[in-house]
PDB file of C-alpha atoms in Angstrom:
ATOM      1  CA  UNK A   1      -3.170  -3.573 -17.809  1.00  0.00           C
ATOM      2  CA  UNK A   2      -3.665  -0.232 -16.599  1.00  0.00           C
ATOM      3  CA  UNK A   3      -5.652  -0.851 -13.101  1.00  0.00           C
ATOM      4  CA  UNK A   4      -6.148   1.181 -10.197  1.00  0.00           C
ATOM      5  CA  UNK A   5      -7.994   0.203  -6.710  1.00  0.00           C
ATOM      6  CA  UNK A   6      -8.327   2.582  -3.804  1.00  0.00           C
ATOM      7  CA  UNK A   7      -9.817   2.908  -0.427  1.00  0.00           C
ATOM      8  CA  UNK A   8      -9.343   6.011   1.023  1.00  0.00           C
ATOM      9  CA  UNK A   9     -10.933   9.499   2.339  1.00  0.00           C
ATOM     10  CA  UNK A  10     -12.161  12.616   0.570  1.00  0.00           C
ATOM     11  CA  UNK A  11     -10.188  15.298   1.435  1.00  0.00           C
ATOM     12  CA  UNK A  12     -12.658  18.175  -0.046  1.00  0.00           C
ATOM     13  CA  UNK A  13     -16.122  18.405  -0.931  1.00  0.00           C
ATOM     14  CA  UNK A  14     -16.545  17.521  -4.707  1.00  0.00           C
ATOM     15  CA  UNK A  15     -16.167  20.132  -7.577  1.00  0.00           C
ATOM     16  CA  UNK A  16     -18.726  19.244 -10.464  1.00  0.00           C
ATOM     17  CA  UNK A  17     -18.957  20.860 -13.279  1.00  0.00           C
ATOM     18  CA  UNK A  18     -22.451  20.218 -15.366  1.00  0.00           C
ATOM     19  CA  UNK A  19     -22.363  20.830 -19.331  1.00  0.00           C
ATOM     20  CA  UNK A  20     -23.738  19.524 -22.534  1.00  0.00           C
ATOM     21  CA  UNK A  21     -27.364  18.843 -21.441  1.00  0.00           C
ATOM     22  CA  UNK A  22     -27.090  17.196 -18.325  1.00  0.00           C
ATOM     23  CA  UNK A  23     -24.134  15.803 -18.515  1.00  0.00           C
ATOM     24  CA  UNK A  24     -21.243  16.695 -15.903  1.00  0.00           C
ATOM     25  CA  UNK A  25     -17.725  15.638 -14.437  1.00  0.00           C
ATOM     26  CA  UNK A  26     -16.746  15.528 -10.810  1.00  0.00           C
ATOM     27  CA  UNK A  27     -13.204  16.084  -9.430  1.00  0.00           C
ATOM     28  CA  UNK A  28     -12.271  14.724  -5.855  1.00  0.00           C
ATOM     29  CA  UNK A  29      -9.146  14.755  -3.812  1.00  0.00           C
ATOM     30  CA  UNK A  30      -8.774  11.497  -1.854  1.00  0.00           C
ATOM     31  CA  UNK A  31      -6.287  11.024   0.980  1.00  0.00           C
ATOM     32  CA  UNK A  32      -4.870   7.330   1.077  1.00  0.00           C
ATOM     33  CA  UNK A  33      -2.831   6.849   4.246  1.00  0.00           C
ATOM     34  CA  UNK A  34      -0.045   3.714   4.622  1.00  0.00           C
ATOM     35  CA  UNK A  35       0.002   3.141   8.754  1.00  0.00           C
ATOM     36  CA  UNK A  36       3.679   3.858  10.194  1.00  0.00           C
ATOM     37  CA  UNK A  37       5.568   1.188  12.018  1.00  0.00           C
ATOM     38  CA  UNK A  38       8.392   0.560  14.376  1.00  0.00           C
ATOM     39  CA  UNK A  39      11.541  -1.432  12.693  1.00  0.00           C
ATOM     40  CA  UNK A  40      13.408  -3.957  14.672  1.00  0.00           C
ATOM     41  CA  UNK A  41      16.447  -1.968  15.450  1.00  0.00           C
ATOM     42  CA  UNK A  42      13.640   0.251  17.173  1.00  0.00           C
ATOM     43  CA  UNK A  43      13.526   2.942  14.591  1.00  0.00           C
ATOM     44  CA  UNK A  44       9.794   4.592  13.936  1.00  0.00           C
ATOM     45  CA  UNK A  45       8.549   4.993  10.483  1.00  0.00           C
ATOM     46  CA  UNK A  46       5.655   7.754  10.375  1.00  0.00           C
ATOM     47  CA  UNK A  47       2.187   7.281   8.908  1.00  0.00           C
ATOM     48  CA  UNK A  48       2.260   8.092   5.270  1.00  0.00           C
ATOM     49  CA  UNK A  49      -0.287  10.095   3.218  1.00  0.00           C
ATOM     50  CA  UNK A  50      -0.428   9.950  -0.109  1.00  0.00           C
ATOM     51  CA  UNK A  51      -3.255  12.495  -2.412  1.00  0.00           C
ATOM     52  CA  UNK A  52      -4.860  11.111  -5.097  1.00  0.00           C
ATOM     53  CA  UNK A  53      -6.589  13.179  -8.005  1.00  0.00           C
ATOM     54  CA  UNK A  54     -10.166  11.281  -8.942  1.00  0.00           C
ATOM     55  CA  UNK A  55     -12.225  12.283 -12.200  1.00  0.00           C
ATOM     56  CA  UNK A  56     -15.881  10.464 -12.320  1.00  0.00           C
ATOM     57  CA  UNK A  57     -17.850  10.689 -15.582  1.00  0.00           C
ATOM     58  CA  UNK A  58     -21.611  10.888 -16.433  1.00  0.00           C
ATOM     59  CA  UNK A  59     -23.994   9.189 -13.948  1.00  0.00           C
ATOM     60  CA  UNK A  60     -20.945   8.408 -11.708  1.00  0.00           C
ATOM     61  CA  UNK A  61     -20.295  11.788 -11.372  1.00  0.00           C
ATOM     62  CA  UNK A  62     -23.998  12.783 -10.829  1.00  0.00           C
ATOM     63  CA  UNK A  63     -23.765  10.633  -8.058  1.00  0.00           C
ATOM     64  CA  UNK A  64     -20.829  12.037  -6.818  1.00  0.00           C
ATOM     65  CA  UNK A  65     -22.544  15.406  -6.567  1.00  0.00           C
ATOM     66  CA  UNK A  66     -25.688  13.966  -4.682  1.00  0.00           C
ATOM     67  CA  UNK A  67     -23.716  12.017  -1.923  1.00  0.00           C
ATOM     68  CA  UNK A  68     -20.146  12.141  -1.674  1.00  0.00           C
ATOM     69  CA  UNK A  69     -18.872  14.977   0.695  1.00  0.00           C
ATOM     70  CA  UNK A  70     -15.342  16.166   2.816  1.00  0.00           C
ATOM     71  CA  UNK A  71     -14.489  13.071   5.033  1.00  0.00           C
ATOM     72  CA  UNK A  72     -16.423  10.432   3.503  1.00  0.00           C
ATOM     73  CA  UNK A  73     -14.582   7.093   3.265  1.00  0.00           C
ATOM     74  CA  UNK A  74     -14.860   5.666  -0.747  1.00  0.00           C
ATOM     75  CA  UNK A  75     -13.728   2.369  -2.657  1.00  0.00           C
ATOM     76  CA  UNK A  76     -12.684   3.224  -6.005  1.00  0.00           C
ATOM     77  CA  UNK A  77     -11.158   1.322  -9.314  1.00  0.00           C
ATOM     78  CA  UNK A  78     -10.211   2.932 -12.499  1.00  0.00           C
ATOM     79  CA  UNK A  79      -7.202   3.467 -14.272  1.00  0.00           C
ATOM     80  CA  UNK A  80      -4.308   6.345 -14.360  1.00  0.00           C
ATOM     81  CA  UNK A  81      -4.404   8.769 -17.223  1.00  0.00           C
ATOM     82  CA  UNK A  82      -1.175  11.030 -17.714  1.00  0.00           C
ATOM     83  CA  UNK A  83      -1.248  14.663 -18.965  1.00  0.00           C
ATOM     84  CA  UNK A  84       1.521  16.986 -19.856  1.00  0.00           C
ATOM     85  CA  UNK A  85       0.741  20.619 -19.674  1.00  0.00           C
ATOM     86  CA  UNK A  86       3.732  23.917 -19.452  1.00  0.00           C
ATOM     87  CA  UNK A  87       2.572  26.084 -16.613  1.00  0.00           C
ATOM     88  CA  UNK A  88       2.464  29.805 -15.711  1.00  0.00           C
ATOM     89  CA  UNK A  89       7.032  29.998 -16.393  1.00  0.00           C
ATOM     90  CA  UNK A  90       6.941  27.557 -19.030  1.00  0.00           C
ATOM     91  CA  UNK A  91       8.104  24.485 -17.291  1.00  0.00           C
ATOM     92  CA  UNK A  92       6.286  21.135 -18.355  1.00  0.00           C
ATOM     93  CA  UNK A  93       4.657  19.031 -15.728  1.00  0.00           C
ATOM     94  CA  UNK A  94       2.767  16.406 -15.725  1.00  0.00           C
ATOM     95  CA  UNK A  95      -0.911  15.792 -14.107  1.00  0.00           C
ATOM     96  CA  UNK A  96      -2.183  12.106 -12.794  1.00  0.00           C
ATOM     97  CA  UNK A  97      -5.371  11.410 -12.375  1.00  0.00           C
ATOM     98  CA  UNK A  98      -7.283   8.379 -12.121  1.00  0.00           C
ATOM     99  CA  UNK A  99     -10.540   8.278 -14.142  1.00  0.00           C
ATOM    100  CA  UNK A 100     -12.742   5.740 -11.836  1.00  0.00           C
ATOM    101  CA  UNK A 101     -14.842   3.484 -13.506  1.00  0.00           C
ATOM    102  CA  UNK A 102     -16.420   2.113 -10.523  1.00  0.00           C
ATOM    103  CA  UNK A 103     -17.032   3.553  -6.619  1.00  0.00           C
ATOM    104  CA  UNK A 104     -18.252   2.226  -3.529  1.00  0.00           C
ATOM    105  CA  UNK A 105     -19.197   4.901  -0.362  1.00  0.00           C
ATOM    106  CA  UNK A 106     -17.760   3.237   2.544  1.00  0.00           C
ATOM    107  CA  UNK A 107     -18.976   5.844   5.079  1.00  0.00           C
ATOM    108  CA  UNK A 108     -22.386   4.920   6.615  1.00  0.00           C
ATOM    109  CA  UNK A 109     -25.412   6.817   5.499  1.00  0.00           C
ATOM    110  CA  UNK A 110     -26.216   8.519   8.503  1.00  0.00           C
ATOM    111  CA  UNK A 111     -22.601   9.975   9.542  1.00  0.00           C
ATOM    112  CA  UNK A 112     -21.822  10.836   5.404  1.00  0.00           C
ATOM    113  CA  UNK A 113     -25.084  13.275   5.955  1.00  0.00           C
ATOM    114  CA  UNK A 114     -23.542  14.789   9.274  1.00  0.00           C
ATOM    115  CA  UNK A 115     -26.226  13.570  10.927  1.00  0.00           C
ATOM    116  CA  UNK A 116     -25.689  12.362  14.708  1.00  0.00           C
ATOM    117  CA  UNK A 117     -26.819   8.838  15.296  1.00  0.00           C
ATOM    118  CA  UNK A 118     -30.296   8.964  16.947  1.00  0.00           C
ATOM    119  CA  UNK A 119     -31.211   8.822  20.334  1.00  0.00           C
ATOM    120  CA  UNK A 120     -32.235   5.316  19.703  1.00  0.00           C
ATOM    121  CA  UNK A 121     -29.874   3.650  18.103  1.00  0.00           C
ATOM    122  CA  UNK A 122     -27.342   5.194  20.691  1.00  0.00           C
ATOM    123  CA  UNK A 123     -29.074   3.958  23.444  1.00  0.00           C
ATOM    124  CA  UNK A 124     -29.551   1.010  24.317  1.00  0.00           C
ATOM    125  CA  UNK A 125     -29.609  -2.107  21.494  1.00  0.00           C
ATOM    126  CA  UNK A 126     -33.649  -2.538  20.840  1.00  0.00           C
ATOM    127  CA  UNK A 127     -34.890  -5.532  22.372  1.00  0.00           C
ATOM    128  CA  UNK A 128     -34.988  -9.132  20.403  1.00  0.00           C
ATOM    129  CA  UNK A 129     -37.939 -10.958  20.043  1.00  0.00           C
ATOM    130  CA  UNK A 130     -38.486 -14.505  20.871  1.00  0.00           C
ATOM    131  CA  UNK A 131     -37.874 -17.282  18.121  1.00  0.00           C
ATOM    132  CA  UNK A 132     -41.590 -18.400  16.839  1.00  0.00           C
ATOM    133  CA  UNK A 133     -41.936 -22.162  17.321  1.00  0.00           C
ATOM    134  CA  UNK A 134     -41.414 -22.893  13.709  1.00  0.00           C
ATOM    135  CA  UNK A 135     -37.687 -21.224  14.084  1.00  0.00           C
ATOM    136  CA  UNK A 136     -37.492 -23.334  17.337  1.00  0.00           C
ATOM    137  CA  UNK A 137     -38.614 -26.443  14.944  1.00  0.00           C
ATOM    138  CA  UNK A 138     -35.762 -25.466  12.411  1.00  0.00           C
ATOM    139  CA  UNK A 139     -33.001 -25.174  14.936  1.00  0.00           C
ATOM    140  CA  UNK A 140     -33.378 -28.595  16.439  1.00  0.00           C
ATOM    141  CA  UNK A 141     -33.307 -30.257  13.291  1.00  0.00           C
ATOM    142  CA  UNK A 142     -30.278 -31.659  13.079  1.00  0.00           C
ATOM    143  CA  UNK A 143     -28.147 -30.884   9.414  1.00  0.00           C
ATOM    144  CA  UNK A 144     -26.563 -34.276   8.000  1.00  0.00           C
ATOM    145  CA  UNK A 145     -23.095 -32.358   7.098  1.00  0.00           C
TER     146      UNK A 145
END
């Protein structure tokens, strides 16, 4: 099984590349980062942060032109795909990348725009309404388990 699952944060904006009508591919950096620790012997171990090449395909990467953006915080699953390649002196190396399947945008709407919160919602919490007397009703009936 060839499986990969990520969580981690975009390290540039997106580069897309749009061909054969309409369709496109999207390349992303993403930054994965392992939190350091202190040993018993009282040794520290530094964070670690490890770079990750994404590829998205077809309406995945469509969306990954509309929305995604430098700093945002994504899920992603996929799998890793190996390519060999000689560069500029000759020497082969190989490329991994991880084609993603699937992606979830972690970072909340409002701060993936750049957009600072509101005045309300920074304020103070809006005020809650009083329970109607059928929800008053509902919680003193008493649940049998």
């Amino acid at each position: 099984m060839n499986k990969v699952i990520l969580i981690g944060n975009v390290g540039l904006d997106p580069e897309v590349r749009y061909y054969e009508a309409d369709s496109c591919v999207a390349r992303v950096r993403l930054a994965t980062t392992e939190k350091g620790y202190v040993l018993q012997n009282g040794t520290r171990v530094p964070d670690r942060t490890d770079w990750h090449n994404l590829v998205f395909y077809r309406k995945l990467a469509k969306v990954v032109d509309q929305y995604v953006h430098k700093g945002d915080k994504l899920y992603v699953d996929g799998r890793l795909q190996y390519t060999q390649y000689d560069d500029k002196r000759g020497i082969q190396r190989t490329a991994v990348e991880i084609i993603v399947d699937n992606m979830e945008m972690l970072t909340p709407k409002a701060l993936s725009q750049g957009n600072a919160p509101t005045a309300q919602s920074s304020a103070e919490p809006a005020p809650q309404q009083e329970p109607s007397s059928q929800q008053q009703k509902d919680d003193d009936t008493v649940i049998p388990f």
